[in-house]
Coordinates of C-alpha atoms and ligand atoms in Angstrom, one line a residue:
X1 CA -250.5 20.2 47.3
X2 CA -247.9 22.8 46.2
X3 CA -246.4 24.4 49.2
X4 CA -246.1 28.2 49.2
X5 CA -243.2 29.3 47.1
X6 CA -240.2 30.1 49.3
X7 CA -237.3 32.4 48.5
X8 CA -235.2 29.4 47.5
X9 CA -237.8 28.1 45.1
X10 CA -238.0 31.6 43.5
X11 CA -234.2 31.8 43.2
X12 CA -233.9 28.3 41.7
X13 CA -236.7 29.0 39.2
X14 CA -234.9 32.1 37.9
X15 CA -231.1 31.2 38.4
X16 CA -231.7 27.5 37.8
X17 CA -228.4 26.5 39.3
X18 CA -227.6 25.2 42.8
X19 CA -223.8 24.9 43.7
X20 CA -223.3 21.9 46.0
X21 CA -220.3 22.2 48.2
X22 CA -218.3 19.7 50.3
X23 CA -216.3 22.0 52.5
X24 CA -213.2 20.8 54.4
X25 CA -212.4 24.1 56.0
X26 CA -214.9 26.6 57.3
X27 CA -212.4 29.4 56.8
X28 CA -213.0 28.9 53.1
X29 CA -216.8 29.6 53.4
X30 CA -216.7 33.4 53.0
X31 CA -214.3 33.6 50.1
X32 CA -216.1 30.7 48.4
X33 CA -219.5 32.5 49.0
X34 CA -218.0 35.7 47.5
X35 CA -216.8 33.8 44.4
X36 CA -220.3 32.2 43.9
X37 CA -221.9 35.7 44.3
X38 CA -219.4 37.3 41.9
X39 CA -220.1 34.5 39.4
X40 CA -223.8 35.5 39.5
X41 CA -225.6 33.1 41.8
X42 CA -227.4 33.8 45.1
X43 CA -227.7 30.4 46.7
X44 CA -225.5 27.5 47.9
X45 CA -225.9 24.1 49.4
X46 CA -223.3 23.1 52.0
X47 CA -223.4 19.3 52.5
X48 CA -223.3 18.0 56.0
X49 CA -220.5 15.6 55.1
X50 CA -217.7 17.2 56.8
X51 CA -217.1 18.3 60.5
X52 CA -216.8 21.9 59.2
X53 CA -220.2 22.1 57.5
X54 CA -222.2 23.7 60.3
X55 CA -219.5 26.3 61.0
X56 CA -219.5 27.1 57.2
X57 CA -223.3 27.4 57.2
X58 CA -223.1 29.7 60.3
X59 CA -220.5 32.0 58.6
X60 CA -222.3 32.2 55.3
X61 CA -225.7 32.8 57.0
X62 CA -224.3 35.5 59.2
X63 CA -222.6 37.2 56.1
X64 CA -226.1 37.2 54.4
X65 CA -224.9 37.5 50.8
X66 CA -226.3 34.1 49.8
X67 CA -229.4 32.0 50.6
X68 CA -227.6 29.0 52.4
X69 CA -229.0 25.5 52.5
X70 CA -227.8 22.3 54.0
X71 CA -227.4 19.1 52.0
X72 CA -227.0 15.5 52.8
X73 CA -229.5 15.8 55.8
X74 CA -230.1 12.2 56.7
X75 CA -232.0 12.8 59.9
X76 CA -234.4 15.3 61.4
X77 CA -231.8 16.1 64.1
X78 CA -229.3 17.0 61.4
X79 CA -231.9 19.2 59.6
X80 CA -232.6 20.9 62.9
X81 CA -228.9 21.5 63.7
X82 CA -228.4 22.9 60.2
X83 CA -231.4 25.3 60.5
X84 CA -230.2 26.4 64.0
X85 CA -226.8 27.2 62.3
X86 CA -228.6 29.4 59.7
X87 CA -229.6 27.0 56.9
X88 CA -232.8 28.3 55.2
X89 CA -233.5 25.1 53.2
X90 CA -232.7 21.4 53.5
X91 CA -231.7 18.8 50.8
X92 CA -231.7 15.1 51.4
X93 CA -230.3 12.3 49.1
X94 CA -233.5 10.3 49.6
X95 CA -237.1 10.6 50.9
X96 CA -237.1 10.6 54.7
X97 CA -240.6 11.2 56.1
X98 CA -238.9 12.3 59.4
X99 CA -236.8 14.9 57.7
X100 CA -239.6 16.1 55.5
X101 CA -242.1 16.4 58.4
X102 CA -239.6 18.2 60.6
X103 CA -239.0 20.7 57.8
X104 CA -242.7 21.1 57.1
X105 CA -243.4 21.7 60.8
X106 CA -240.6 24.2 61.0
X107 CA -241.7 26.0 57.8
X108 CA -238.3 25.2 56.1
X109 CA -238.3 24.3 52.4
X110 CA -237.0 20.7 51.8
X111 CA -235.9 19.0 48.6
X112 CA -235.8 15.2 49.2
X113 CA -234.0 13.1 46.6
X114 CA -235.9 10.7 44.4
X115 CA -234.8 8.2 41.8
X116 CA -237.9 6.1 41.1
X117 CA -241.7 6.4 40.7
X118 CA -242.1 5.0 44.2
X119 CA -239.9 7.7 45.7
X120 CA -241.9 10.4 43.9
X121 CA -245.1 9.0 45.2
X122 CA -243.7 9.0 48.7
X123 CA -242.7 12.6 48.3
X124 CA -246.1 13.5 47.0
X125 CA -247.7 11.8 49.9
X126 CA -245.7 14.1 52.2
X127 CA -246.9 17.2 50.3
X128 CA -243.6 17.7 48.3
X129 CA -243.7 18.3 44.6
X130 CA -240.2 19.8 44.0
X131 CA -237.7 17.0 44.3
X132 CA -234.0 16.4 43.8
X133 CA -233.4 13.8 41.1
X134 CA -230.4 11.9 42.5
X135 CA -228.0 10.7 41.3
X136 CA -229.2 12.1 38.1
X137 CA -226.7 10.9 35.6
X138 CA -226.4 7.3 36.6
X139 CA -230.2 7.1 37.0
X140 CA -230.8 7.8 33.3
X141 CA -230.3 11.5 33.0
X142 CA -232.7 13.5 30.7
X143 CA -234.5 10.4 29.2
X144 CA -235.3 9.3 32.8
X145 CA -236.7 12.7 33.7
X146 CA -238.8 12.6 30.5
X147 CA -240.2 9.2 31.4
X148 CA -240.8 10.2 35.1
X149 CA -242.5 13.5 34.2
X150 CA -245.1 11.7 32.1
X151 CA -247.1 10.2 35.0
X152 CA -246.1 12.9 37.5
X153 CA -247.1 16.0 35.5
X154 CA -247.1 18.5 38.5
X155 CA -243.6 17.4 39.8
X156 CA -240.6 19.6 39.3
X157 CA -237.1 18.1 39.4
X158 CA -233.7 19.4 40.5
X159 CA -231.3 16.8 38.9
X160 CA -228.1 16.5 40.8
X161 CA -225.2 14.0 40.6
X162 CA -223.1 14.0 37.4
X163 CA -224.3 17.3 36.1
X164 CA -221.5 19.2 34.3
X165 CA -221.0 22.3 32.1
X166 CA -221.3 19.9 29.2
X167 CA -224.7 18.4 30.0
X168 CA -226.5 21.1 32.1
X169 CA -228.3 22.7 29.2
X170 CA -229.9 19.4 28.2
X171 CA -231.4 19.1 31.7
X172 CA -232.5 22.7 31.9
X173 CA -234.3 22.6 28.5
X174 CA -236.7 20.0 29.9
X175 CA -239.9 21.7 31.1
X176 CA -240.1 19.5 34.3
X177 CA -236.6 20.6 35.4
X178 CA -236.7 23.6 37.9
X179 CA -232.9 23.8 38.3
X180 CA -229.8 21.6 38.4
X181 CA -227.5 21.1 41.3
X182 CA -223.9 20.0 41.4
X183 CA -220.3 20.4 42.5
X184 CA -218.7 21.0 39.1
X185 CA -218.6 24.8 39.7
X186 CA -217.2 24.5 43.2
X187 CA -215.0 21.4 43.1
X188 CA -213.4 20.4 46.4
X189 CA -209.9 20.7 44.9
X190 CA -210.6 24.2 43.6
X191 CA -211.8 25.2 47.1
X192 CA -208.7 23.5 48.7
X193 CA -206.4 25.5 46.5
X194 CA -208.4 28.7 47.0
X195 CA -208.9 29.1 43.3
X196 CA -211.6 31.8 43.8
X197 CA -211.2 33.3 40.4
X198 CA -211.5 29.9 38.8
X199 CA -214.7 29.1 40.8
X200 CA -216.2 32.5 39.9
X201 CA -215.4 31.8 36.3
X202 CA -217.0 28.4 36.3
X203 CA -220.1 29.8 38.0
X204 CA -220.3 32.6 35.5
X205 CA -220.0 30.1 32.6
X206 CA -222.8 28.0 34.1
X207 CA -225.0 31.1 34.5
X208 CA -224.5 31.9 30.8
X209 CA -225.3 28.3 29.7
X210 CA -228.4 28.3 32.0
X211 CA -229.7 31.6 30.7
X212 CA -229.4 30.3 27.1
X213 CA -231.1 27.0 28.0
X214 CA -234.0 28.9 29.7
X215 CA -234.3 31.2 26.7
X216 CA -234.5 28.3 24.2
X217 CA -237.0 26.5 26.4
X218 CA -239.2 29.7 26.6
X219 CA -239.0 30.1 22.8
X220 CA -239.9 26.5 22.3
X221 CA -242.8 26.6 24.7
X222 CA -244.0 29.8 23.0
X223 CA -243.8 28.0 19.6
X224 CA -246.0 25.3 20.9
X225 CA -248.5 27.9 22.1
Ligands
3PG1 C1 -224.9 15.9 45.9 O1 -224.7 15.7 47.1 O2 -225.9 16.4 45.5 C2 -223.9 15.4 44.9 O3 -222.8 14.9 45.6 C3 -223.5 16.3 43.9 O4 -223.1 15.5 42.8 P1 -221.9 15.9 41.9 O5 -220.7 16.0 42.8 O6 -221.8 14.8 40.9 O7 -222.2 17.2 41.2

């Protein structure tokens, strides 16, 4: 059932943060990548929501400093285009059997989005047990993950949508949460104004919070033997 652990799964399980970017200008890709790297993270999701997304993925993949994924992949054709551009993982807002099967056949890790038990069963049927929980905040946040984790014990979640510096620790302390994703560290406006130091600072702050949350979860798990 569990697919072999890919490099992105390994990164997410240690760093526990996935910056999600909506990029209006591919020229910003490299300085943005450098800011994310200097803040302490090794991966980024570029959403396929702008005409510049593929060029940005191409530039970042060629640079090679970050593991680059493509988000908002709604069709298998989009996933294929993104992988051709250099994406090494795919994220979808929902569960598309076509997207998941294309990725599986191509050997590309894929994180489909789920919000309900039915979605999770659909993902499991496709052999996926690490899912994006989306949009996390409006779908009930941590209490919803607690409730969903009970029947789906082997499933790991990447809550995304409404995650902020203020609530990320509460997500990361839950044992079913692999990592959180979000745009708060790499806000569209900060990218537009080329505030690379500000972005690196927000990434570094999130890295500190995530490390603390992971340590407190590990200590708690240890207490429970
Ligand atoms: C996504 O595509 O995963 C979301 O747009 C990210 O959500 P956020 O902007 O609320 O972090």
